[in-house]
C-alpha cells in the first residue's frame, strides 16, 4: 500500500509528464487524497473510477 509521500512523488511525476496515470486502489484512497488535496493545481488531475473501487488519475487533456 502506498503512503502519502509515495503519492506525492507519483503526483509530481504525473505533472512532469514522466508517467501518464496513477492507479489508486480503494484502500489507498485516503493516502492519495492527503497528497492530492495540498496541490495548488489539483483541479488539473481527474480520476476515472473502475470496478472494485480502483481509480485511475490522469492530467486533464
PDB file of N, CA and C in Angstrom:
ATOM      1  N   UNK A   1       0.837  -1.173   0.000  1.00  0.00           N
ATOM      2  CA  UNK A   1       0.000   0.000   0.000  1.00  0.00           C
ATOM      3  C   UNK A   1       0.890   1.246   0.000  1.00  0.00           C
ATOM      4  N   UNK A   2       0.544   2.203  -0.853  1.00  0.00           N
ATOM      5  CA  UNK A   2       1.333   3.424  -0.980  1.00  0.00           C
ATOM      6  C   UNK A   2       1.009   4.407   0.152  1.00  0.00           C
ATOM      7  N   UNK A   3       1.979   5.226   0.502  1.00  0.00           N
ATOM      8  CA  UNK A   3       1.827   6.228   1.556  1.00  0.00           C
ATOM      9  C   UNK A   3       1.562   7.595   0.923  1.00  0.00           C
ATOM     10  N   UNK A   4       1.287   8.583   1.759  1.00  0.00           N
ATOM     11  CA  UNK A   4       1.112   9.963   1.287  1.00  0.00           C
ATOM     12  C   UNK A   4       2.359  10.419   0.541  1.00  0.00           C
ATOM     13  N   UNK A   5       3.526  10.105   1.098  1.00  0.00           N
ATOM     14  CA  UNK A   5       4.784  10.510   0.458  1.00  0.00           C
ATOM     15  C   UNK A   5       4.952   9.841  -0.903  1.00  0.00           C
ATOM     16  N   UNK A   6       4.580   8.574  -0.983  1.00  0.00           N
ATOM     17  CA  UNK A   6       4.645   7.863  -2.260  1.00  0.00           C
ATOM     18  C   UNK A   6       3.743   8.492  -3.306  1.00  0.00           C
ATOM     19  N   UNK A   7       2.535   8.867  -2.887  1.00  0.00           N
ATOM     20  CA  UNK A   7       1.613   9.516  -3.817  1.00  0.00           C
ATOM     21  C   UNK A   7       2.070  10.923  -4.178  1.00  0.00           C
ATOM     22  N   UNK A   8       2.694  11.627  -3.247  1.00  0.00           N
ATOM     23  CA  UNK A   8       3.240  12.955  -3.548  1.00  0.00           C
ATOM     24  C   UNK A   8       4.265  12.838  -4.673  1.00  0.00           C
ATOM     25  N   UNK A   9       5.124  11.838  -4.582  1.00  0.00           N
ATOM     26  CA  UNK A   9       6.124  11.584  -5.619  1.00  0.00           C
ATOM     27  C   UNK A   9       5.456  11.235  -6.949  1.00  0.00           C
ATOM     28  N   UNK A  10       4.453  10.364  -6.910  1.00  0.00           N
ATOM     29  CA  UNK A  10       3.759   9.970  -8.138  1.00  0.00           C
ATOM     30  C   UNK A  10       3.018  11.151  -8.770  1.00  0.00           C
ATOM     31  N   UNK A  11       2.405  11.990  -7.949  1.00  0.00           N
ATOM     32  CA  UNK A  11       1.711  13.162  -8.473  1.00  0.00           C
ATOM     33  C   UNK A  11       2.690  14.124  -9.142  1.00  0.00           C
ATOM     34  N   UNK A  12       3.871  14.275  -8.575  1.00  0.00           N
ATOM     35  CA  UNK A  12       4.890  15.129  -9.196  1.00  0.00           C
ATOM     36  C   UNK A  12       5.314  14.552 -10.547  1.00  0.00           C
ATOM     37  N   UNK A  13       5.494  13.237 -10.597  1.00  0.00           N
ATOM     38  CA  UNK A  13       5.849  12.586 -11.857  1.00  0.00           C
ATOM     39  C   UNK A  13       4.742  12.749 -12.894  1.00  0.00           C
ATOM     40  N   UNK A  14       3.500  12.681 -12.459  1.00  0.00           N
ATOM     41  CA  UNK A  14       2.369  12.872 -13.355  1.00  0.00           C
ATOM     42  C   UNK A  14       2.380  14.287 -13.930  1.00  0.00           C
ATOM     43  N   UNK A  15       2.611  15.265 -13.094  1.00  0.00           N
ATOM     44  CA  UNK A  15       2.645  16.653 -13.543  1.00  0.00           C
ATOM     45  C   UNK A  15       3.841  16.935 -14.441  1.00  0.00           C
ATOM     46  N   UNK A  16       4.962  16.257 -14.196  1.00  0.00           N
ATOM     47  CA  UNK A  16       6.170  16.439 -15.014  1.00  0.00           C
ATOM     48  C   UNK A  16       6.076  15.715 -16.354  1.00  0.00           C
ATOM     49  N   UNK A  17       5.108  14.808 -16.487  1.00  0.00           N
ATOM     50  CA  UNK A  17       4.970  14.036 -17.713  1.00  0.00           C
ATOM     51  C   UNK A  17       5.792  12.764 -17.731  1.00  0.00           C
ATOM     52  N   UNK A  18       6.417  12.423 -16.600  1.00  0.00           N
ATOM     53  CA  UNK A  18       7.216  11.201 -16.510  1.00  0.00           C
ATOM     54  C   UNK A  18       6.324   9.965 -16.586  1.00  0.00           C
ATOM     55  N   UNK A  19       5.144  10.055 -15.978  1.00  0.00           N
ATOM     56  CA  UNK A  19       4.159   8.979 -16.054  1.00  0.00           C
ATOM     57  C   UNK A  19       2.857   9.553 -16.591  1.00  0.00           C
ATOM     58  N   UNK A  20       1.995   8.687 -17.127  1.00  0.00           N
ATOM     59  CA  UNK A  20       0.748   9.144 -17.735  1.00  0.00           C
ATOM     60  C   UNK A  20      -0.454   8.993 -16.822  1.00  0.00           C
ATOM     61  N   UNK A  21      -0.365   8.097 -15.829  1.00  0.00           N
ATOM     62  CA  UNK A  21      -1.504   7.869 -14.955  1.00  0.00           C
ATOM     63  C   UNK A  21      -1.067   7.270 -13.638  1.00  0.00           C
ATOM     64  N   UNK A  22      -1.952   7.379 -12.657  1.00  0.00           N
ATOM     65  CA  UNK A  22      -1.727   6.796 -11.333  1.00  0.00           C
ATOM     66  C   UNK A  22      -2.918   5.900 -11.025  1.00  0.00           C
ATOM     67  N   UNK A  23      -2.648   4.667 -10.658  1.00  0.00           N
ATOM     68  CA  UNK A  23      -3.698   3.725 -10.257  1.00  0.00           C
ATOM     69  C   UNK A  23      -3.799   3.748  -8.738  1.00  0.00           C
ATOM     70  N   UNK A  24      -4.995   4.008  -8.221  1.00  0.00           N
ATOM     71  CA  UNK A  24      -5.229   4.063  -6.780  1.00  0.00           C
ATOM     72  C   UNK A  24      -6.256   3.006  -6.410  1.00  0.00           C
ATOM     73  N   UNK A  25      -5.871   2.135  -5.489  1.00  0.00           N
ATOM     74  CA  UNK A  25      -6.790   1.113  -5.003  1.00  0.00           C
ATOM     75  C   UNK A  25      -7.677   1.705  -3.903  1.00  0.00           C
ATOM     76  N   UNK A  26      -8.775   1.065  -3.658  1.00  0.00           N
ATOM     77  CA  UNK A  26      -9.742   1.556  -2.677  1.00  0.00           C
ATOM     78  C   UNK A  26      -9.106   1.811  -1.310  1.00  0.00           C
ATOM     79  N   UNK A  27      -8.263   0.885  -0.855  1.00  0.00           N
ATOM     80  CA  UNK A  27      -7.660   1.034   0.473  1.00  0.00           C
ATOM     81  C   UNK A  27      -6.542   2.087   0.517  1.00  0.00           C
ATOM     82  N   UNK A  28      -6.145   2.621  -0.650  1.00  0.00           N
ATOM     83  CA  UNK A  28      -5.108   3.644  -0.718  1.00  0.00           C
ATOM     84  C   UNK A  28      -5.681   5.052  -0.890  1.00  0.00           C
ATOM     85  N   UNK A  29      -6.991   5.158  -1.066  1.00  0.00           N
ATOM     86  CA  UNK A  29      -7.586   6.435  -1.441  1.00  0.00           C
ATOM     87  C   UNK A  29      -7.285   7.556  -0.457  1.00  0.00           C
ATOM     88  N   UNK A  30      -7.401   7.311   0.831  1.00  0.00           N
ATOM     89  CA  UNK A  30      -7.202   8.396   1.793  1.00  0.00           C
ATOM     90  C   UNK A  30      -5.751   8.879   1.819  1.00  0.00           C
ATOM     91  N   UNK A  31      -4.801   7.986   1.595  1.00  0.00           N
ATOM     92  CA  UNK A  31      -3.396   8.402   1.473  1.00  0.00           C
ATOM     93  C   UNK A  31      -3.203   9.247   0.223  1.00  0.00           C
ATOM     94  N   UNK A  32      -3.833   8.827  -0.879  1.00  0.00           N
ATOM     95  CA  UNK A  32      -3.762   9.613  -2.115  1.00  0.00           C
ATOM     96  C   UNK A  32      -4.377  10.989  -1.901  1.00  0.00           C
ATOM     97  N   UNK A  33      -5.530  11.035  -1.260  1.00  0.00           N
ATOM     98  CA  UNK A  33      -6.239  12.304  -1.054  1.00  0.00           C
ATOM     99  C   UNK A  33      -5.402  13.285  -0.236  1.00  0.00           C
ATOM    100  N   UNK A  34      -4.695  12.788   0.773  1.00  0.00           N
ATOM    101  CA  UNK A  34      -3.835  13.657   1.583  1.00  0.00           C
ATOM    102  C   UNK A  34      -2.767  14.333   0.730  1.00  0.00           C
ATOM    103  N   UNK A  35      -2.222  13.602  -0.236  1.00  0.00           N
ATOM    104  CA  UNK A  35      -1.193  14.161  -1.120  1.00  0.00           C
ATOM    105  C   UNK A  35      -1.815  15.087  -2.165  1.00  0.00           C
ATOM    106  N   UNK A  36      -2.970  14.716  -2.687  1.00  0.00           N
ATOM    107  CA  UNK A  36      -3.632  15.465  -3.761  1.00  0.00           C
ATOM    108  C   UNK A  36      -4.199  16.791  -3.271  1.00  0.00           C
ATOM    109  N   UNK A  37      -4.770  16.814  -2.072  1.00  0.00           N
ATOM    110  CA  UNK A  37      -5.501  17.978  -1.574  1.00  0.00           C
ATOM    111  C   UNK A  37      -4.605  19.212  -1.393  1.00  0.00           C
ATOM    112  N   UNK A  38      -3.311  19.015  -1.192  1.00  0.00           N
ATOM    113  CA  UNK A  38      -2.398  20.151  -0.992  1.00  0.00           C
ATOM    114  C   UNK A  38      -1.817  20.699  -2.298  1.00  0.00           C
ATOM    115  N   UNK A  39      -2.120  20.079  -3.415  1.00  0.00           N
ATOM    116  CA  UNK A  39      -1.603  20.558  -4.706  1.00  0.00           C
ATOM    117  C   UNK A  39      -2.330  21.834  -5.125  1.00  0.00           C
ATOM    118  N   UNK A  40      -1.591  22.856  -5.518  1.00  0.00           N
ATOM    119  CA  UNK A  40      -2.249  24.095  -5.959  1.00  0.00           C
ATOM    120  C   UNK A  40      -3.047  23.911  -7.253  1.00  0.00           C
ATOM    121  N   UNK A  41      -2.635  22.984  -8.086  1.00  0.00           N
ATOM    122  CA  UNK A  41      -3.315  22.750  -9.369  1.00  0.00           C
ATOM    123  C   UNK A  41      -4.021  21.396  -9.396  1.00  0.00           C
ATOM    124  N   UNK A  42      -4.584  21.002  -8.266  1.00  0.00           N
ATOM    125  CA  UNK A  42      -5.217  19.682  -8.170  1.00  0.00           C
ATOM    126  C   UNK A  42      -6.389  19.510  -9.130  1.00  0.00           C
ATOM    127  N   UNK A  43      -7.014  20.610  -9.567  1.00  0.00           N
ATOM    128  CA  UNK A  43      -8.135  20.503 -10.493  1.00  0.00           C
ATOM    129  C   UNK A  43      -7.697  20.067 -11.892  1.00  0.00           C
ATOM    130  N   UNK A  44      -6.393  20.061 -12.132  1.00  0.00           N
ATOM    131  CA  UNK A  44      -5.877  19.583 -13.415  1.00  0.00           C
ATOM    132  C   UNK A  44      -5.763  18.062 -13.455  1.00  0.00           C
ATOM    133  N   UNK A  45      -5.997  17.417 -12.326  1.00  0.00           N
ATOM    134  CA  UNK A  45      -5.891  15.965 -12.234  1.00  0.00           C
ATOM    135  C   UNK A  45      -7.287  15.397 -12.049  1.00  0.00           C
ATOM    136  N   UNK A  46      -7.677  14.519 -12.960  1.00  0.00           N
ATOM    137  CA  UNK A  46      -9.019  13.945 -12.921  1.00  0.00           C
ATOM    138  C   UNK A  46      -8.936  12.439 -12.718  1.00  0.00           C
ATOM    139  N   UNK A  47      -9.945  11.895 -12.046  1.00  0.00           N
ATOM    140  CA  UNK A  47      -9.989  10.469 -11.782  1.00  0.00           C
ATOM    141  C   UNK A  47     -11.137   9.806 -12.501  1.00  0.00           C
ATOM    142  N   UNK A  48     -10.900   8.556 -12.880  1.00  0.00           N
ATOM    143  CA  UNK A  48     -11.917   7.734 -13.522  1.00  0.00           C
ATOM    144  C   UNK A  48     -12.060   6.456 -12.710  1.00  0.00           C
ATOM    145  N   UNK A  49     -13.245   6.258 -12.160  1.00  0.00           N
ATOM    146  CA  UNK A  49     -13.492   5.097 -11.305  1.00  0.00           C
ATOM    147  C   UNK A  49     -13.707   3.841 -12.144  1.00  0.00           C
ATOM    148  N   UNK A  50     -13.193   2.728 -11.627  1.00  0.00           N
ATOM    149  CA  UNK A  50     -13.367   1.425 -12.256  1.00  0.00           C
ATOM    150  C   UNK A  50     -14.039   0.493 -11.255  1.00  0.00           C
ATOM    151  N   UNK A  51     -14.118  -0.754 -11.621  1.00  0.00           N
ATOM    152  CA  UNK A  51     -14.716  -1.750 -10.736  1.00  0.00           C
ATOM    153  C   UNK A  51     -13.870  -1.957  -9.484  1.00  0.00           C
ATOM    154  N   UNK A  52     -14.491  -2.391  -8.427  1.00  0.00           N
ATOM    155  CA  UNK A  52     -13.833  -2.740  -7.164  1.00  0.00           C
ATOM    156  C   UNK A  52     -13.136  -1.556  -6.491  1.00  0.00           C
ATOM    157  N   UNK A  53     -13.577  -0.340  -6.769  1.00  0.00           N
ATOM    158  CA  UNK A  53     -13.037   0.825  -6.081  1.00  0.00           C
ATOM    159  C   UNK A  53     -11.724   1.357  -6.611  1.00  0.00           C
ATOM    160  N   UNK A  54     -11.234   0.842  -7.710  1.00  0.00           N
ATOM    161  CA  UNK A  54      -9.983   1.334  -8.289  1.00  0.00           C
ATOM    162  C   UNK A  54     -10.246   2.626  -9.052  1.00  0.00           C
ATOM    163  N   UNK A  55      -9.342   3.604  -8.908  1.00  0.00           N
ATOM    164  CA  UNK A  55      -9.471   4.878  -9.601  1.00  0.00           C
ATOM    165  C   UNK A  55      -8.177   5.149 -10.363  1.00  0.00           C
ATOM    166  N   UNK A  56      -8.310   5.567 -11.607  1.00  0.00           N
ATOM    167  CA  UNK A  56      -7.172   5.932 -12.432  1.00  0.00           C
ATOM    168  C   UNK A  56      -7.161   7.451 -12.575  1.00  0.00           C
ATOM    169  N   UNK A  57      -6.061   8.074 -12.159  1.00  0.00           N
ATOM    170  CA  UNK A  57      -5.919   9.520 -12.244  1.00  0.00           C
ATOM    171  C   UNK A  57      -4.993   9.888 -13.386  1.00  0.00           C
ATOM    172  N   UNK A  58      -5.403  10.932 -14.139  1.00  0.00           N
ATOM    173  CA  UNK A  58      -4.635  11.445 -15.267  1.00  0.00           C
ATOM    174  C   UNK A  58      -4.717  12.967 -15.250  1.00  0.00           C
ATOM    175  N   UNK A  59      -3.818  13.596 -16.012  1.00  0.00           N
ATOM    176  CA  UNK A  59      -3.928  15.040 -16.223  1.00  0.00           C
ATOM    177  C   UNK A  59      -5.059  15.306 -17.192  1.00  0.00           C
ATOM    178  N   UNK A  60      -5.767  16.433 -17.001  1.00  0.00           N
ATOM    179  CA  UNK A  60      -6.793  16.838 -17.965  1.00  0.00           C
ATOM    180  C   UNK A  60      -6.122  17.080 -19.298  1.00  0.00           C
ATOM    181  N   UNK A  61      -6.819  16.696 -20.359  1.00  0.00           N
ATOM    182  CA  UNK A  61      -6.270  16.961 -21.697  1.00  0.00           C
ATOM    183  C   UNK A  61      -6.739  18.290 -22.207  1.00  0.00           C
TER     184      UNK A  61
END
